[in-house]
XYZ file of C-alpha atoms in Angstrom:
489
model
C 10.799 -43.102 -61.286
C 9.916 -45.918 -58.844
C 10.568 -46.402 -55.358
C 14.583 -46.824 -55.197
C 14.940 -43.780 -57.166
C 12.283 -41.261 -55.340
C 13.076 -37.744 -55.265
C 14.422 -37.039 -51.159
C 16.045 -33.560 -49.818
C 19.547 -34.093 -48.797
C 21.630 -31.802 -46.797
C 25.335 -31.698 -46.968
C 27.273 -29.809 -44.733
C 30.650 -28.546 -45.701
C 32.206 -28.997 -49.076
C 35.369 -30.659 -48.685
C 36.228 -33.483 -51.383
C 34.068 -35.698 -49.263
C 31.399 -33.843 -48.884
C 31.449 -32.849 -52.977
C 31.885 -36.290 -53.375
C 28.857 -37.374 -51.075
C 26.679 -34.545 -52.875
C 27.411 -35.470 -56.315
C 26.979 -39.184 -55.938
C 23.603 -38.344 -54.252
C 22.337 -35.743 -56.844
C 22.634 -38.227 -59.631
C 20.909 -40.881 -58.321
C 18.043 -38.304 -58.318
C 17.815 -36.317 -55.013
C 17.352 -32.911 -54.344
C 20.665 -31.897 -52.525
C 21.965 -28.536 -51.130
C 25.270 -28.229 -50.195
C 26.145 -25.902 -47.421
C 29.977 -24.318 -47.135
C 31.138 -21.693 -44.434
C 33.761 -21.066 -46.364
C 34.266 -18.986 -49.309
C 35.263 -22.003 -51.958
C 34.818 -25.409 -51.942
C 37.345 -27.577 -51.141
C 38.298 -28.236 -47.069
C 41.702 -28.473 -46.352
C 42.331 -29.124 -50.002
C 42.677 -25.470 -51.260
C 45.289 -23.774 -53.560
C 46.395 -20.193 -53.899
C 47.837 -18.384 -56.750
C 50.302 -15.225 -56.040
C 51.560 -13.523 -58.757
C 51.437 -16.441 -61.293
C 52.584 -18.864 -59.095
C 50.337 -21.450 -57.605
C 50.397 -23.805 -54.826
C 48.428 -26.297 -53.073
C 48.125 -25.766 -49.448
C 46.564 -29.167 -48.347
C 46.994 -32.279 -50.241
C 49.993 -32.593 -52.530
C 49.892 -35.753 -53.806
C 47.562 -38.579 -55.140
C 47.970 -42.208 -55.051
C 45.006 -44.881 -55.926
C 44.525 -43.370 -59.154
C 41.613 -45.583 -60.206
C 39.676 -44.774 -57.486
C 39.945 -41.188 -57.747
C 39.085 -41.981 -62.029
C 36.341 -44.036 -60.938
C 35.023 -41.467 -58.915
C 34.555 -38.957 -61.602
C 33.351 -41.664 -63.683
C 30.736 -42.305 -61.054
C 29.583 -38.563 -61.284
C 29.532 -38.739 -65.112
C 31.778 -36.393 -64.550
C 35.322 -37.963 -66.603
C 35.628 -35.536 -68.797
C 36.211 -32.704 -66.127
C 38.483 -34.409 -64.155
C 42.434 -32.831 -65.128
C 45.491 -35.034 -66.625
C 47.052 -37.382 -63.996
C 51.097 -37.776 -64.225
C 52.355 -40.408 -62.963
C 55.858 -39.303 -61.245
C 58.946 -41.969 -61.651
C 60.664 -40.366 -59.170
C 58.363 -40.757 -56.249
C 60.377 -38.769 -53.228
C 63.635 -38.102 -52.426
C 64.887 -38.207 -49.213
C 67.864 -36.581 -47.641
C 69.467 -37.539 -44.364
C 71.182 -36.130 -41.460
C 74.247 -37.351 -41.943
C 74.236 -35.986 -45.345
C 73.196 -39.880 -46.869
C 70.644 -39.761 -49.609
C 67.628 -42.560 -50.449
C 65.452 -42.518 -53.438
C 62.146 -44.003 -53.973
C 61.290 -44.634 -57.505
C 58.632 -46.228 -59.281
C 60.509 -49.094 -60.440
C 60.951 -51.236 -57.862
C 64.887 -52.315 -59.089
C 65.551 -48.853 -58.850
C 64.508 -48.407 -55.537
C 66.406 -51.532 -54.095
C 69.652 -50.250 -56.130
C 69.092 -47.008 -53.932
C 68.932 -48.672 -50.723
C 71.980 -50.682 -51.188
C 73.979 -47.118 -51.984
C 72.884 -46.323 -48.225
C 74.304 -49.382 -46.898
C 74.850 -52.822 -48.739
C 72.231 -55.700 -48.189
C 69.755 -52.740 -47.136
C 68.423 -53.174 -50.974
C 67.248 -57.085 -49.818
C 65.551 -55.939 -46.574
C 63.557 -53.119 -48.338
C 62.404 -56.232 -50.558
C 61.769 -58.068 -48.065
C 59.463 -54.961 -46.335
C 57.933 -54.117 -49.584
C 56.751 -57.428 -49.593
C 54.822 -58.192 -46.366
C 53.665 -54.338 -46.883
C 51.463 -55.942 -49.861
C 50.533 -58.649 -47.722
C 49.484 -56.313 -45.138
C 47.460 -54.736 -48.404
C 45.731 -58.061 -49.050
C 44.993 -59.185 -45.431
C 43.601 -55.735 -43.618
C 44.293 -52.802 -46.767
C 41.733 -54.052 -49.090
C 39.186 -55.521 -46.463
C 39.189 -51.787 -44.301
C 38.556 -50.615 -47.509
C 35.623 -52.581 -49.411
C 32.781 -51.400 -47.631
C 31.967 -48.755 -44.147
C 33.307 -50.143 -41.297
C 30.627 -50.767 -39.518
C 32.245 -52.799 -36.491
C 34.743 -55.792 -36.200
C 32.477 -58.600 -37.251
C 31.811 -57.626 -40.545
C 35.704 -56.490 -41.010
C 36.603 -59.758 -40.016
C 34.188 -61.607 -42.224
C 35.918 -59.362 -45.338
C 39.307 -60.569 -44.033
C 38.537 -64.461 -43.307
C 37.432 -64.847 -47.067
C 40.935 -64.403 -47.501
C 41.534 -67.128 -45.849
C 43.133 -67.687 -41.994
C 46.694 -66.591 -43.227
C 45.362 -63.052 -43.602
C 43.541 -63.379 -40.110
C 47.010 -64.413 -38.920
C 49.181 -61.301 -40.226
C 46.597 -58.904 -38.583
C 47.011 -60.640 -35.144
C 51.006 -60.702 -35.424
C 50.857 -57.046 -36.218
C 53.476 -55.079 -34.446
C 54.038 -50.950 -34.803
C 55.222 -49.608 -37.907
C 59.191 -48.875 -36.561
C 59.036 -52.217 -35.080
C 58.039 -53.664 -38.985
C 60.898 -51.059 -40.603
C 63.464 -52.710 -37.550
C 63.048 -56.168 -39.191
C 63.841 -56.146 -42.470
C 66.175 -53.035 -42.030
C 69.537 -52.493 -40.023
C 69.575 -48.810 -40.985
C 68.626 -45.990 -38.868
C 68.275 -43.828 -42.312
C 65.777 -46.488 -43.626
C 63.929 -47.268 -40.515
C 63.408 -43.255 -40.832
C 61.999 -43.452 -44.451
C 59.501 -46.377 -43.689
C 58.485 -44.347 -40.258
C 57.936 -41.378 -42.560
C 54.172 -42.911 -43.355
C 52.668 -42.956 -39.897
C 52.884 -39.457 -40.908
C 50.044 -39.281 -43.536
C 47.711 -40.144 -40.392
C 49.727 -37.200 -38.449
C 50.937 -40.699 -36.475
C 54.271 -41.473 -34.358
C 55.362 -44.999 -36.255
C 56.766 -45.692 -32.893
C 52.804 -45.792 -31.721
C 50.964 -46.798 -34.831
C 50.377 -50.048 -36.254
C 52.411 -51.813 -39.025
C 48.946 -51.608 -41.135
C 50.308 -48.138 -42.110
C 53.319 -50.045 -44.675
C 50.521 -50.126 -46.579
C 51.074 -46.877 -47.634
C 54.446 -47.459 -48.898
C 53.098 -50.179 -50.772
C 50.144 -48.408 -52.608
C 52.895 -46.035 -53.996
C 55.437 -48.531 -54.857
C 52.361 -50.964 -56.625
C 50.096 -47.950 -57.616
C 52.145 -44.822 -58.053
C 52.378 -41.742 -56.923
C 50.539 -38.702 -59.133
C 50.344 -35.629 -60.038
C 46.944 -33.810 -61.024
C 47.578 -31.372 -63.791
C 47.366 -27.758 -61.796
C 47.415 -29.486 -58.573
C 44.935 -31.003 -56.091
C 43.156 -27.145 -56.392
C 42.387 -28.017 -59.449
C 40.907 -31.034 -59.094
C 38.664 -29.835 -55.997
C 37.544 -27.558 -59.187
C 36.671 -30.181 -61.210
C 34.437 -31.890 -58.341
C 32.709 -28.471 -58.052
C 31.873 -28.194 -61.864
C 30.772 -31.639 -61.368
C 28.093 -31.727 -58.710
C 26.852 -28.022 -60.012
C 25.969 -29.611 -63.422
C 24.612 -32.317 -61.630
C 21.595 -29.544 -60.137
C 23.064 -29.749 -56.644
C 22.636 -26.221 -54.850
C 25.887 -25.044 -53.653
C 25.645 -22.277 -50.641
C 29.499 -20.725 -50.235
C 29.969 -18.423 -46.816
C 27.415 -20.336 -45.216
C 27.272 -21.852 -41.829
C 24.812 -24.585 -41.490
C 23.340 -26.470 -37.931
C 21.601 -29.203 -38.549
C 19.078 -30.753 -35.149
C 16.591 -34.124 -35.889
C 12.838 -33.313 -35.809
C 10.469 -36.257 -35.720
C 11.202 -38.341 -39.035
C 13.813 -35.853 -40.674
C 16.171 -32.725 -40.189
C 16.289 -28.665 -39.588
C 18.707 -27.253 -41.116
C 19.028 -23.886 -40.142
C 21.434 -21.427 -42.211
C 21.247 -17.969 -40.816
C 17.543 -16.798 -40.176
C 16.910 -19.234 -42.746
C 15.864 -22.945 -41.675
C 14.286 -25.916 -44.285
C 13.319 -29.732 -43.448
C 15.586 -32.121 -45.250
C 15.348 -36.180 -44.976
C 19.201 -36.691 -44.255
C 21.908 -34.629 -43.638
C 25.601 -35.687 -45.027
C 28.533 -33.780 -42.204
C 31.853 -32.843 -44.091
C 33.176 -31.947 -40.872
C 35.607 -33.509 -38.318
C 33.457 -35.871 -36.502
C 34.619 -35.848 -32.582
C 32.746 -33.538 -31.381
C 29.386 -34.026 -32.932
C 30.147 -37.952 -31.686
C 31.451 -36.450 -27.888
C 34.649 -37.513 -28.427
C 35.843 -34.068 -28.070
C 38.411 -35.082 -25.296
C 40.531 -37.486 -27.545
C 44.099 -37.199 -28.320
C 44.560 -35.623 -31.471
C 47.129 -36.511 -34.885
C 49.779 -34.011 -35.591
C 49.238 -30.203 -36.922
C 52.000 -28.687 -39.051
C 53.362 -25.257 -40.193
C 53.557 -24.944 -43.976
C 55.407 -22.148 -45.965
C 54.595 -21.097 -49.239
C 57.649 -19.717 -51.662
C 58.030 -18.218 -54.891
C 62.121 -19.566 -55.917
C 63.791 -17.533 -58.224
C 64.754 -19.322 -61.527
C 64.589 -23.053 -62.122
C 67.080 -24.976 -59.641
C 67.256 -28.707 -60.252
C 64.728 -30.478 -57.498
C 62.573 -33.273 -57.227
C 58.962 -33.229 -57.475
C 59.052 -34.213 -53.231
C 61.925 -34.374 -51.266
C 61.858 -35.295 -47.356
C 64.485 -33.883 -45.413
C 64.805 -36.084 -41.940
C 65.873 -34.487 -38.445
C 68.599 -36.863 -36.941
C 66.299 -38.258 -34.032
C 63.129 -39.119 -35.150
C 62.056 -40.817 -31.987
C 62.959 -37.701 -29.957
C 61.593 -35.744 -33.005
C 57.927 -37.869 -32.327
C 58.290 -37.202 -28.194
C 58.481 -33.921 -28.484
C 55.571 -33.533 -30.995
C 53.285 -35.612 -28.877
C 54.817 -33.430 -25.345
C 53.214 -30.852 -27.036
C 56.681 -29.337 -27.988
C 58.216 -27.920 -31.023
C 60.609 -30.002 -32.786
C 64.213 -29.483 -31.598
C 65.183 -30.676 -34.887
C 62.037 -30.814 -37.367
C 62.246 -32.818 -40.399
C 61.044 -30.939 -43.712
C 58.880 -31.775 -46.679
C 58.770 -30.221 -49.309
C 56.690 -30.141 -53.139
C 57.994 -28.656 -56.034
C 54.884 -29.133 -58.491
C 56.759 -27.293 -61.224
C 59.106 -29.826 -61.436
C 56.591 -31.785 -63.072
C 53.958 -28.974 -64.095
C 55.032 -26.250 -66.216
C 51.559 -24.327 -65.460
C 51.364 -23.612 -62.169
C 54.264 -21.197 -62.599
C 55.109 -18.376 -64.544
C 58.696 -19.294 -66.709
C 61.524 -18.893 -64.741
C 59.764 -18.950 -61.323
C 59.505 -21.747 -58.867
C 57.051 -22.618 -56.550
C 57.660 -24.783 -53.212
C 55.397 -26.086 -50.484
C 57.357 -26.310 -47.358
C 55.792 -28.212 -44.215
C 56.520 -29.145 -40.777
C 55.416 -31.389 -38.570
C 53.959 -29.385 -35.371
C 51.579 -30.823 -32.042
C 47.920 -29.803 -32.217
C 46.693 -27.076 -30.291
C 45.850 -28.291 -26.551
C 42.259 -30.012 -26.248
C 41.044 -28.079 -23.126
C 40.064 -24.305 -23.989
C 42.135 -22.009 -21.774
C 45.550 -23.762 -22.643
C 44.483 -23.496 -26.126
C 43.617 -19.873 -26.098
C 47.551 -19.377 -24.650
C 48.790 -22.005 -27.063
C 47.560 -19.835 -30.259
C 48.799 -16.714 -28.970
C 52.143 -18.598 -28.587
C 52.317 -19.239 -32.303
C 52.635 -15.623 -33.295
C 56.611 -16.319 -31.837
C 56.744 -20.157 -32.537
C 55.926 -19.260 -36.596
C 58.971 -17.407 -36.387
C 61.055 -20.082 -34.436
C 59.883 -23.121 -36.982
C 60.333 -20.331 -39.837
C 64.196 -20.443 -39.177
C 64.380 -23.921 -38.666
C 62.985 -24.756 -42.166
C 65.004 -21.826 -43.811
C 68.096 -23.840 -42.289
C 67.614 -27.176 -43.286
C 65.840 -26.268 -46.488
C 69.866 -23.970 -47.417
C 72.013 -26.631 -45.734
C 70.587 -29.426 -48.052
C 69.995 -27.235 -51.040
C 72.440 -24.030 -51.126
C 72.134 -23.136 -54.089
C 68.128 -21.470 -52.965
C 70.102 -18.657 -50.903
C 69.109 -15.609 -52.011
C 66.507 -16.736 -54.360
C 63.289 -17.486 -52.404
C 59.936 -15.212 -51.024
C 57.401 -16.040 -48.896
C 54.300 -16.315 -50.473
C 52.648 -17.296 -47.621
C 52.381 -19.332 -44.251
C 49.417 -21.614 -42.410
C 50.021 -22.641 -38.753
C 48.170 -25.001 -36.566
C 45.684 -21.612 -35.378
C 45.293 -21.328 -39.403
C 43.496 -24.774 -39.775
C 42.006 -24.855 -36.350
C 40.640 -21.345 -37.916
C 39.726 -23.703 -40.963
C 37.218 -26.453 -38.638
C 39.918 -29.222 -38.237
C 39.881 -30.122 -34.423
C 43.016 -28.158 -32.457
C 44.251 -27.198 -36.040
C 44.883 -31.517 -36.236
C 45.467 -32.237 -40.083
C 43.770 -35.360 -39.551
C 41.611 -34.686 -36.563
C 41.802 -38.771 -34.940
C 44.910 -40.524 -34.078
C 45.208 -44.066 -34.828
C 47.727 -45.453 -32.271
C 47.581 -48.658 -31.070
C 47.400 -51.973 -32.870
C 43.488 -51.003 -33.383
C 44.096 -47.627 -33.418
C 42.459 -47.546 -36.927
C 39.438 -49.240 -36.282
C 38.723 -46.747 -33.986
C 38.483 -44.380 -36.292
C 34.990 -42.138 -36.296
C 32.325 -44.216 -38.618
C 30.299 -42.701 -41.365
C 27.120 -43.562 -39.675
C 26.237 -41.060 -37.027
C 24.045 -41.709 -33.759
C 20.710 -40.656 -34.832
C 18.905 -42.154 -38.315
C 20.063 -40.443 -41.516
C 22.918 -38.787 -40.416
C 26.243 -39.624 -42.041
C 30.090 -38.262 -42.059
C 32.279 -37.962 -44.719
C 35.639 -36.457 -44.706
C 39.542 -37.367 -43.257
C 38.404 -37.788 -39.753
C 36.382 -40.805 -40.550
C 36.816 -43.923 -41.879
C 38.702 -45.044 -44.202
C 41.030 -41.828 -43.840
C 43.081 -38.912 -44.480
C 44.320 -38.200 -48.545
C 42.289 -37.755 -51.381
C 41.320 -41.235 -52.565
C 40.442 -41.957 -49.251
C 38.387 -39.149 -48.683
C 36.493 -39.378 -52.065
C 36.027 -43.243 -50.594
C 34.381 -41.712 -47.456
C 32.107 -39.387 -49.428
C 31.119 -42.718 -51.504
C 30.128 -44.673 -48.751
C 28.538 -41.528 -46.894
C 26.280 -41.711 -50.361
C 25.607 -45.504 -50.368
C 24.358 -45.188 -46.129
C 22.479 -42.511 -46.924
C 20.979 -43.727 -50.160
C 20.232 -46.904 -48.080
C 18.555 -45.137 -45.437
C 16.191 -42.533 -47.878
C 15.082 -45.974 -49.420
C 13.889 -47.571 -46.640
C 12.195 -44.797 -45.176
C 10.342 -43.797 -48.216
């Protein structure tokens, strides 16, 4: 083994997909890694739950980029673990307040077809969005994602070598509803392209237009299904890095502190040295950025359906105000009138139920917990009586859009924002950072920490929230770090 591959001790802390991701990548290139989790399975936010047959994801619900999360697995030799993808033709459907109805699909004609059913000529101006959405992709989509951001100046260099019309688009850049308001006259369509700012827990009416790239990804890319759910694929990254000899610690806090050339990482009354430490773990605070505003929570209930009722794999169903919807949110107020998402992975995946059953993932949008300590303290008592509030809301909408699930459904369970603050994420923030502004994402939290051989992986840093982009953040958390234990051999 020469120099570039010597043997170093690697911590990782927390064992999220980025941080499985990170460990994996690190083990096979021939380091001695240890894995530290506080919880009881691996996975972060990306964990499933099985009740009485039926079983549910409870973070992620969906992929998209399905060649990066194959090349992933490929990267950790690791292909032949990883579970069935299913591509879904129908991608989401989405139901109105004025009782309209809107249909992404897969096929692009399709899609159009749908938005001239919601109004005529709407079909042309989703076109028309779809396509400076993949220009967006080209100019600032792929660039942000070829390499850690390490700072404007190389970001910039990525995007000139694209030449000065992509350095062009980035500067005209407006928010994402002000994007949806020019290629669509349609309050019902504005509300579906709006509906991504969401996947960063984002207000479209304060986050950049970068975010149509999302739409575009799943128009040009898909949207997937992994065969027994994002939980299962979270298993498949644990079988991987195991057989690649990293040590994996479950129910184990870790603190981590620099000593002269290297790390202490303590884990009880246990402590070893290690020569970089990779942090799974929302980044603010470690970074004193602690104070920031913080991307949406939400409320999520888990139900066991009686029988097999006709709906889609996802289905969105909007409130009728989405900008007062967003100013309440970010008031630190319920919704008055919350739009609902829901997943129905049986639709698509006869075995994650039991025959005749049902299973649906039911979320809400809801404000993270207050920053400062006291008013957070009040804020999670709070939620023992908002959880039954938001409950009744979702119940409502969920019956008035799809009657014939009276009588039929039982709550498997329920997670509230005090459930994932309980969980590590920052305020019980899905996403931890919020990206508003024009260069709201390039503030983002880098992978690179403040002190030499410490690196972040995870949603809260760059690139992002979602399971491609997370693996991508546990890649390059693996590339710093491998960088770093070679030059300081």
């Amino acid at each position: 083994m020469g120099e570039s591959r010597m043997r170093r001790r690697v911590a990782v802390v927390g064992g999220g997909i980025g941080g499985l991701t990170a460990a994996g990548l690190l083990a096979r290139e021939g380091h001695d890694v240890t894995l530290f989790e506080g919880g009881a399975s691996l996975g972060g936010k990306a964990q499933a739950v099985t009740v009485d047959g039926v079983t549910l994801d409870t973070g992620p619900t969906l992929l998209t980029l399905p060649d990066l999360v194959r090349g992933t697995f490929e990267q950790l030799g690791a292909s032949d673990l990883m579970p069935p993808l299913t591509e879904l033709e129908t991608q989401c459907a989405y139901r109105f307040a004025d009782g309209g109805t809107f249909t992404a699909f897969k096929d692009l004609e399709r899609t159009v077809a749908s938005a001239d059913r919601v109004s005529p000529g709407e079909g042309e101006g989703l076109r028309r969005l779809f396509a400076e959405a993949e220009d967006i992709w080209r100019a600032a989509g792929e660039p942000y994602l070829e390499a850690p951001f390490e700072g404007m100046a190389g970001f910039m260099g990525r995007v000139a070598r694209r030449g000065i019309g992509a350095v062009l688009a980035g500067m005209r850049m407006s928010s994402l509803h002000g994007l949806a308001v020019k290629h669509l006259r349609t309050p019902q369509l504005q509300q579906y392209v709006g509906r991504f700012a969401t996947y960063a827990g984002a207000s479209p009416y304060e986050a950049s237009a970068a975010f149509a790239l999302i739409p575009h990804i799943e128009r040009a890319m898909g949207v997937h299904h992994a065969q027994g759910g994002v939980g299962a694929l979270v298993d498949a990254l644990g079988r991987a890095v195991r057989r690649l000899g990293v040590t994996v610690h479950l129910k184990t806090k870790a603190r981590f502190e620099r000593t002269g050339e290297g790390y202490r990482v303590s884990a009880g009354a246990d402590a070893e040295g290690f020569d970089s430490v990779v942090v799974n773990a929302d980044p603010l605070e470690s970074l004193h950025r602690g104070e920031e505003s913080l991307a949406l929570s939400g409320y999520v209930l888990l139900l066991e359906v009686e029988g097999r009722p006709s709906l889609p794999h996802h289905a969105v169903l909007f409130g009728g105000d989405y900008r007062r919807e967003f100013d309440e949110l970010f008031r630190g107020e319920l919704a008055s009138d919350p739009t609902v998402y829901f997943c129905n992975p049986s639709a698509t995946d006869a075995t994650m139920v039991p025959p005749g059953r049902t299973g649906l993932f039911v979320m809400v949008n809801a404000p993270s917990l207050p920053v400062e300590a006291a008013r957070a303290e009040v804020e999670a008592r709070a939620w023992e009586l908002h959880g039954a509030r938001v409950k009744a809301q979702m119940f409502e909408k969920l019956f008035a859009h799809h009657p014939e699930l009276r009588g039929r459904v039982r709550i498997l369970g329920q997670r509230s924002p005090v459930d994932l603050a309980a969980q590590g994420a920052p305020g019980g923030s899905i996403y931890g950072f919020l990206p508003h502004g024009k260069f709201g994402p390039f503030r983002r939290p880098r992978i690179r920490g403040t002190t030499p051989g410490l690196f972040f992986a995870g949603g809260g840093t760059h690139p992002g929230g979602g399971v491609p982009l997370v693996m991508l953040s546990g890649r390059f958390a693996a590339e710093l770090a491998s960088e770093h234990l070679r030059r300081s051999a």
